[in-house]
XYZ file of C-alpha atoms in Angstrom:
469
model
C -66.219 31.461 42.775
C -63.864 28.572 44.235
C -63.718 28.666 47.581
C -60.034 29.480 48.986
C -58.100 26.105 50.202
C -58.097 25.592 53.894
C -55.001 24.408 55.304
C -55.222 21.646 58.167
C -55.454 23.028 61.373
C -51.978 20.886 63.677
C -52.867 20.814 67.296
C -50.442 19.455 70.126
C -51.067 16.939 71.724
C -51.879 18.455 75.117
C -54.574 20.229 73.330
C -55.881 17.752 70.767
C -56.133 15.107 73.812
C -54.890 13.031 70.876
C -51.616 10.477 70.020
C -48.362 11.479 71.475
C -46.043 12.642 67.863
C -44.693 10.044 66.895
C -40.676 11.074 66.844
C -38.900 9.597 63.646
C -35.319 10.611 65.069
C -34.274 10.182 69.166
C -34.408 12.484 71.652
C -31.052 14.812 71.591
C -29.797 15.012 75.347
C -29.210 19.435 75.314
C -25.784 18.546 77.216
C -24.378 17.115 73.872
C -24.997 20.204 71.984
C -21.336 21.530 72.691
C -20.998 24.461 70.270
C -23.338 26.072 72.429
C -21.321 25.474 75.563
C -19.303 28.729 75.450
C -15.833 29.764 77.461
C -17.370 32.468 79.876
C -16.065 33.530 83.649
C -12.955 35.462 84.405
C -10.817 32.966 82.223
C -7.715 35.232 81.794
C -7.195 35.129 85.633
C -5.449 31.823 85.831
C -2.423 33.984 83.672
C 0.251 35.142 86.615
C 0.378 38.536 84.768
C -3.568 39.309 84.237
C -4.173 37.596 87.687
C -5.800 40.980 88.962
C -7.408 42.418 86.073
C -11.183 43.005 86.270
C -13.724 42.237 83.596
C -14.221 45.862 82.879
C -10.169 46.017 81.947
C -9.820 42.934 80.170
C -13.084 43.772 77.764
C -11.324 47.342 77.090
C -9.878 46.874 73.549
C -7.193 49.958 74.542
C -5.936 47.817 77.443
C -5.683 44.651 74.747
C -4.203 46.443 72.699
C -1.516 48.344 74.954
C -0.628 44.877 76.342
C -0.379 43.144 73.489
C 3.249 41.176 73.555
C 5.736 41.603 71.443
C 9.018 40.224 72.895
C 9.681 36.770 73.520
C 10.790 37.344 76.937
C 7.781 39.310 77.542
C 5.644 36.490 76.536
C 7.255 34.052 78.709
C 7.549 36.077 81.678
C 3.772 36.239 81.318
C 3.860 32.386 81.522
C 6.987 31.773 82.823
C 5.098 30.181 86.238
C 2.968 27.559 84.072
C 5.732 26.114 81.826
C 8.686 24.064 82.015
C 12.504 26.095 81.342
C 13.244 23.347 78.628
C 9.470 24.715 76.886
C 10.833 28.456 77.294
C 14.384 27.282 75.328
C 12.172 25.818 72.635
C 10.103 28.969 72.379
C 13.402 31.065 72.236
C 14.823 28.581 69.341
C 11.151 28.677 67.623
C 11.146 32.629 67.301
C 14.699 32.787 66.084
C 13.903 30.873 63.367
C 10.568 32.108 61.971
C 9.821 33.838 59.259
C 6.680 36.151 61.636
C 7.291 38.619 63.719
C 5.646 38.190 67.408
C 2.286 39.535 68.121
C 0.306 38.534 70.827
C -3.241 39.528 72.472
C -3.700 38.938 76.308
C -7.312 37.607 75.351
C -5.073 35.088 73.019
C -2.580 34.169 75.348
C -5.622 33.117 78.139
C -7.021 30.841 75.571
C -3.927 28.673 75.484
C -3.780 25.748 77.457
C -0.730 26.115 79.667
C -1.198 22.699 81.094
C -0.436 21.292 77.665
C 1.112 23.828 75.748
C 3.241 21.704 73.110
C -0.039 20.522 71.497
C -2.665 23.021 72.295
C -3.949 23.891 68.810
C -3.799 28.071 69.681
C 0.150 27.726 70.415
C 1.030 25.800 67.439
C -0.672 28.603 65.621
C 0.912 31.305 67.124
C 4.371 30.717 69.020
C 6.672 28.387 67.151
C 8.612 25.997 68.997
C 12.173 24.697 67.714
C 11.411 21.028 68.462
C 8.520 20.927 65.847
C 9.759 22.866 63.029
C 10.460 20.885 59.834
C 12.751 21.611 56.498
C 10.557 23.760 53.979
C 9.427 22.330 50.746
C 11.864 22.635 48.452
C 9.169 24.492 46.224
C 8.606 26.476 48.314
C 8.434 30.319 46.994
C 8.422 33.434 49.600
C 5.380 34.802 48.105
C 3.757 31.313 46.783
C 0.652 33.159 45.646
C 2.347 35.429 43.789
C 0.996 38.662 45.209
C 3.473 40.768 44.151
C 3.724 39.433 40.240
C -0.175 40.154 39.749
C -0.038 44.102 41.615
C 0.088 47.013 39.289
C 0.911 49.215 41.772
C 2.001 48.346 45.263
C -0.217 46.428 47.518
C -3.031 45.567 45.360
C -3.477 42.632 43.428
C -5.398 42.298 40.429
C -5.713 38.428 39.164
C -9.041 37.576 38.673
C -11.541 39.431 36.325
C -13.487 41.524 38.764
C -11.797 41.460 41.791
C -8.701 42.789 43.451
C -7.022 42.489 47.006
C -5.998 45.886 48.127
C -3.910 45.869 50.845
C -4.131 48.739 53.326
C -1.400 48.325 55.457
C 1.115 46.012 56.854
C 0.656 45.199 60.702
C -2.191 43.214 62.109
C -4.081 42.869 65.990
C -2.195 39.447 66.530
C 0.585 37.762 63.647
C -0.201 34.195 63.116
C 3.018 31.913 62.087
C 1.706 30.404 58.898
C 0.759 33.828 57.392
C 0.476 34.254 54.011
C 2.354 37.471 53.819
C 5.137 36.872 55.948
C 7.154 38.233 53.164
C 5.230 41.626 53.932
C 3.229 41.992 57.495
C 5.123 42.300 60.347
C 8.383 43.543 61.412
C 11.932 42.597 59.949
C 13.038 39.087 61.177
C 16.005 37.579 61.756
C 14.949 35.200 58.772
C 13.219 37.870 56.653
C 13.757 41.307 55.128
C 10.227 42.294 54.445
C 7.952 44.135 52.095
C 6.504 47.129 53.953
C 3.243 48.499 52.853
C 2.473 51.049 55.128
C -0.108 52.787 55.303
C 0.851 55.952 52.970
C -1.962 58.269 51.274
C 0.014 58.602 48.085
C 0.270 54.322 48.266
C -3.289 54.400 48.352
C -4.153 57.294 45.962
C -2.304 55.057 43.166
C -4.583 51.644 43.987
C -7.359 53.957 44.200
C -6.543 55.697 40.882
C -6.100 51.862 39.309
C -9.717 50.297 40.723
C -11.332 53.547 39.095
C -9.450 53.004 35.884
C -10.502 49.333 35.309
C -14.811 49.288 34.796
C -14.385 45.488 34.731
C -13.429 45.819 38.599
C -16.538 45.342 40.932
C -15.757 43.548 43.878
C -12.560 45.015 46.379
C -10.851 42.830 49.573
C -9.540 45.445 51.820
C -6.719 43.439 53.887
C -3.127 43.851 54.860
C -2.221 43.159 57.250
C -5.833 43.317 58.954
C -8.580 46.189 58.762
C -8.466 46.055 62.370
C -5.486 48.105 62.341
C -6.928 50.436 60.511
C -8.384 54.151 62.199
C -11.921 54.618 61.981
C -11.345 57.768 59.759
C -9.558 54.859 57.192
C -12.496 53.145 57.132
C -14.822 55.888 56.354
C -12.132 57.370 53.791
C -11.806 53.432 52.128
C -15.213 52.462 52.351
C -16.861 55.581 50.943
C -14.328 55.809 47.988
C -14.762 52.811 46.571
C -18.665 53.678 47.296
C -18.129 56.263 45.201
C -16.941 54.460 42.253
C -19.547 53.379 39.861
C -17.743 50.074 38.995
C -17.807 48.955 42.749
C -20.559 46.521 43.513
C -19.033 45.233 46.647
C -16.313 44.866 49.305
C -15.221 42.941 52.213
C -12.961 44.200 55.359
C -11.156 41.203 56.375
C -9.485 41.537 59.412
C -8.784 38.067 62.375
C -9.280 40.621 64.881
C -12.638 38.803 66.053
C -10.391 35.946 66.652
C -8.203 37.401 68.778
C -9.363 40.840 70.083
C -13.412 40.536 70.013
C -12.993 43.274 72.653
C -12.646 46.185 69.934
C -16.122 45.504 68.173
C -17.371 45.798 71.954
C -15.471 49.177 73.215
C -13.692 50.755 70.431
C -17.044 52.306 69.026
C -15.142 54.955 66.516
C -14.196 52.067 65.079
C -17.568 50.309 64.876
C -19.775 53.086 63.848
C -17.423 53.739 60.901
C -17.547 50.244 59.790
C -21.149 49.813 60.606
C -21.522 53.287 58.538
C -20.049 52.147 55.558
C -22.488 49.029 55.566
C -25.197 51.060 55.958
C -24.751 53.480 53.076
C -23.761 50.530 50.968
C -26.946 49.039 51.504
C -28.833 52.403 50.448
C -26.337 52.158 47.265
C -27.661 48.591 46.722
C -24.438 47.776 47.555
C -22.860 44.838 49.986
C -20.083 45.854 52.467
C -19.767 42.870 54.542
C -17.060 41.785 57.216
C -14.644 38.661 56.605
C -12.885 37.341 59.591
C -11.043 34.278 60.503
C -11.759 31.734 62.615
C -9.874 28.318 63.098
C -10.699 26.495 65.804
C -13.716 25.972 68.049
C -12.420 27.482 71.291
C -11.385 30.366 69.670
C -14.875 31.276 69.667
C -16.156 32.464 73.814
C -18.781 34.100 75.319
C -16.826 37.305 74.958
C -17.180 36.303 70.815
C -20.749 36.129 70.862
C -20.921 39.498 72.182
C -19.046 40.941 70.008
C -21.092 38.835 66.907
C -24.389 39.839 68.429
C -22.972 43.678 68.182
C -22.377 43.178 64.580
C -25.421 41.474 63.687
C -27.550 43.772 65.672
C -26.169 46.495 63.771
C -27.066 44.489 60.077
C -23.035 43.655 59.868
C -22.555 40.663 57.619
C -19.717 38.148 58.749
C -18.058 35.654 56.705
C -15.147 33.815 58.131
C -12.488 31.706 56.154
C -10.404 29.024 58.234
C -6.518 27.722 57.561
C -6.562 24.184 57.502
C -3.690 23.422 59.650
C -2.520 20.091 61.382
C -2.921 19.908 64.400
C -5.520 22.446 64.850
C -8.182 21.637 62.656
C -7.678 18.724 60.866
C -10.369 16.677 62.378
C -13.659 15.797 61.643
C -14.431 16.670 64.953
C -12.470 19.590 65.736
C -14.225 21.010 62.072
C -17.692 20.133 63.032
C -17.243 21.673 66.214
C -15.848 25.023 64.897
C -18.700 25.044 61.693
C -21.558 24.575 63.766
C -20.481 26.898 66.848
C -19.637 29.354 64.019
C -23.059 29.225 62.797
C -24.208 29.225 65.994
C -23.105 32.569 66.371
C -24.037 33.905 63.019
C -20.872 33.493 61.348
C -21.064 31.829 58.161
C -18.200 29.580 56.814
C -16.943 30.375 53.467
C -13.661 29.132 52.690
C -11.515 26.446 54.489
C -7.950 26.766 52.742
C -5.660 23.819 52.022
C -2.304 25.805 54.149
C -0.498 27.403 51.710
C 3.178 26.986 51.125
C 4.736 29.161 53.765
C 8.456 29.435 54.884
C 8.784 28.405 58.599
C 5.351 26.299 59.031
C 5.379 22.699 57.660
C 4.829 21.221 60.499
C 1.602 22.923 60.334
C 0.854 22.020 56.469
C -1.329 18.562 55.844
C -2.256 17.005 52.347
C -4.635 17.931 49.565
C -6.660 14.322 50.724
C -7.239 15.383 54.275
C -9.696 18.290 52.953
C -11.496 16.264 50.539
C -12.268 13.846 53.286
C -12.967 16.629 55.870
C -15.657 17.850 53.150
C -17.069 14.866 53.230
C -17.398 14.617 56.791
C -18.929 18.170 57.354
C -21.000 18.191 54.466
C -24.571 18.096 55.278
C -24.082 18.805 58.989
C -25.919 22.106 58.645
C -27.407 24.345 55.981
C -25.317 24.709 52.915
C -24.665 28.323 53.448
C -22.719 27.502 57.096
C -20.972 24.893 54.937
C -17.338 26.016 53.907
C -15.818 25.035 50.562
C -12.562 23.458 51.120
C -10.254 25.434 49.166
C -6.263 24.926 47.000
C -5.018 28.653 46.132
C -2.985 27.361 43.842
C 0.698 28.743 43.793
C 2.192 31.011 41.690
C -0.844 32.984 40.847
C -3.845 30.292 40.048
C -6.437 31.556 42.848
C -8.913 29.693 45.013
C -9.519 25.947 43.369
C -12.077 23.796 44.604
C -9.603 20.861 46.146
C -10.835 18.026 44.692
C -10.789 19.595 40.988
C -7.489 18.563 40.820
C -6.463 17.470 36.905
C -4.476 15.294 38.800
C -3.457 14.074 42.183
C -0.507 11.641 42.747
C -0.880 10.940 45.973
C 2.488 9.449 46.583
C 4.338 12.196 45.504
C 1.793 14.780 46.948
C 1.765 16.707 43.853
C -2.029 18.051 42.702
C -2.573 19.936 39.296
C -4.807 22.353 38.948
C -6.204 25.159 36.371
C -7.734 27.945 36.500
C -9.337 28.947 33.178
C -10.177 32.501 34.411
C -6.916 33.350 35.256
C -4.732 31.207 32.532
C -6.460 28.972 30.662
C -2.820 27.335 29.744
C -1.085 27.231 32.551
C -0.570 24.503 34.906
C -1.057 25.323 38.744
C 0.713 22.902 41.708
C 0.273 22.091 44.697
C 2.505 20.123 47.112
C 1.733 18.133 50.111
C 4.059 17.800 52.917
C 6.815 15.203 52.184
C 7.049 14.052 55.417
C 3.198 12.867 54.955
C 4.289 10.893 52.091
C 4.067 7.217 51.727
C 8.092 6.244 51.858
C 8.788 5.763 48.307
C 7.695 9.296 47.350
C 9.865 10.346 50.151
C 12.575 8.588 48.604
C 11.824 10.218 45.276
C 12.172 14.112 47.342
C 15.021 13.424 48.849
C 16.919 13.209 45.456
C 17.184 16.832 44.373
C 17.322 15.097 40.438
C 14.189 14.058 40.834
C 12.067 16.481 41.516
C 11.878 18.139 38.064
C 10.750 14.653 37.052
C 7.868 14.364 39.356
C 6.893 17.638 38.161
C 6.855 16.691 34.022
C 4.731 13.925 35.332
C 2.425 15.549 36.838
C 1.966 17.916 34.366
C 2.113 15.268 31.318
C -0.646 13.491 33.021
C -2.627 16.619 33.660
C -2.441 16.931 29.949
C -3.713 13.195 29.473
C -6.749 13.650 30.868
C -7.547 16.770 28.937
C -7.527 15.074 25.810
């Protein structure tokens, strides 16, 4: 008999009485290690309206929730002693003409820099201001992705082989300006007639009846809206019934709420034990039920977050979280590093980063296809691969999540990518735009003739072709 291999016993130094280490990299000063460095303290009290609240109140998701603002007067009466009156007039023009209805946490609103509110990235995504908006694309569709086209039945869409988007309801925690489905969540606006999906049982008995109907369907989004919004008793009901359904392999409740109310997952604990219920008899199913959220920026992410994240992750909760790329906010290699590692940091995992889709109302908050190829670059190898987000085009009108530098082709001076999606239509053609005011001048020359933007279009496409053959 061999004898079994004996692996070499490593001693410290202190003990061996040996040679210091030697270090091949320099020592890392624990003061630079910001995404550790966490927003803590009684934050919310420099606010004029949540000047008195305790801890105990602002951590109670009920008092969020029931002080949530919804008015534009209410939110700048909040604020009304930390801003300028010509910054109130632009917030008054900036609501009148978006597309999103107004919905605002307290725990949001104490996040915001009030000292330099015009560029703080939270505002921009969140209250609009007149000064900044810019003209829409002029391809710019209501529904870009196409949501409605691909549903069968109201509120779910079915476009890729195994997977649909159900979509529970229509109201969210907080409503972000460059929402996708500002032609659905929210309230009426005075530029938008929406799409209500409420949150009916017969609604849901008819996407229920259509996921059972289809074997090739395995993997279900449950959004809205935001799952936040949803009662415990919907969770249990959703959850377990697609549990129920041989077909169903797995599902994700995506919901921002961690973003801006990380107080429910703390206090609402109907809530939590439902979700955390679901997981848990997934798992015995051999099934994943995991939680998506959606983080953008690094100080979205407190002390108050990492209690919440340490709830879910105590409890074997899952998170995932996909990021808007958004100028202004995010569109740094710094300001991404920050919010990847501090993410990871907190057992969040990056997934997705999404080129910002085409939305009415938010251009200034739209950058180019070649700002997230070099932002991949940047973050990539920064930490493990599985806290590493893929920087994503969902292409309009129907193409789904491309990888953004698979592009067929990429002009970069008319801002026009191509893209396909052989999985959804191996024919078709898929484009993106970039903003035009991003442009180089000539191809802003070339937008600003309405005759020519059919042309740059058929060239696109004609030299997508070209480098098929």
């Amino acid at each position: 008999m061999t004898s079994p291999i004996k692996l070499p016993v490593v001693t410290t130094t202190a003990a061996s009485g040996g040679e210091p280490v030697p270090a091949l990299k320099p020592p890392v000063d624990p003061a630079t290690l910001v995404h550790r460095q966490l927003l803590g303290g009684d934050f919310w009290r420099k606010i004029p309206a949540y000047r008195d609240i305790d801890e105990a109140t602002f951590l109670d998701h009920k008092w969020q929730a029931k002080h949530t603002i919804t008015r534009p007067d209410k939110l700048l009466e909040a604020v009304q002693e930390l801003v300028t009156p010509e910054f109130i007039a632009d917030v008054r023009d900036g609501f009148h003409r978006s597309p999103m209805s107004l919905r605002v946490s307290p725990y949001l609103l104490s996040l915001i820099d009030w000292q330099n509110p015009t560029v703080d990235p939270l505002r921009r995504q969140f209250i609009p201001l007149g000064s900044r908006l810019r003209p829409d694309h002029p391809k710019l569709d209501l529904d870009s992705l196409h949501e409605q086209a691909d549903a069968p039945v109201p509120g779910l869409t079915h476009r890729y082989p195994d997977k649909a988007l159900f979509l529970a309801l229509d109201t969210c925690p907080v409503y972000c300006r460059f929402c996708t489905r500002s032609y659905a969540v929210g309230i009426d606006t005075d530029q938008v007639e929406k799409v209500h999906l409420r949150p009916t049982q017969d609604r849901w008995e008819r996407a229920f009846a259509y996921v059972a109907s289809r074997p090739e369907l395995e993997d279900i989004v449950i959004s809205g809206g935001d799952a936040y919004n949803l009662r415990a008793e919907h969770i249990e009901a959703i959850g377990n019934r697609l549990l129920d359904m041989p077909n169903i392999r797995r599902m994700r409740f995506a919901t921002k709420g961690p973003a801006v109310m990380p107080q429910k997952i703390l206090t609402d604990d109907a809530w939590f034990a439902a979700l955390v219920g679901v997981v848990e008899r997934g798992r015995k199913m051999h099934k994943e039920v995991v939680l998506h959220t959606h983080f953008n920026h690094p100080a979205e992410l407190t002390e108050i977050t990492q209690k919440a994240m340490n709830r879910l992750f105590a409890a074997g909760v899952f998170v995932r979280n996909q990021s808007v790329l958004q100028r202004g906010v995010n569109d740094t290699p710094e300001a991404m590093r920050l919010l990847i590692k501090r993410m990871s940091y907190l057992n969040v995992h990056a997934y997705y980063v999404y080129v910002h889709d085409l939305v009415k109302g938010v251009e200034d908050l739209r950058t180019t296809v070649d700002t997230a190829i070099e932002l991949e670059k940047q973050v990539r190898g920064l930490t493990a691969g599985f806290n590493t987000p893929t920087f994503v085009v969902d292409a309009p009108g129907g193409g789904g999540k491309r990888d953004c530098h698979s592009f067929e082709h990429y002009n970069r001076e008319t801002g026009i990518s191509v893209y396909r999606s052989p999985n959804v239509n191996a024919d078709a053609h898929y484009l993106y735009f970039d903003p035009i005011e991003l442009l180089p001048e000539a191809g802003q020359r070339r937008w600003a003739d309405p005759a020519e933007h059919e042309v740059m279009v058929r060239e696109a496409i004609a030299a997508a072709r070209d480098r098929r053959r």
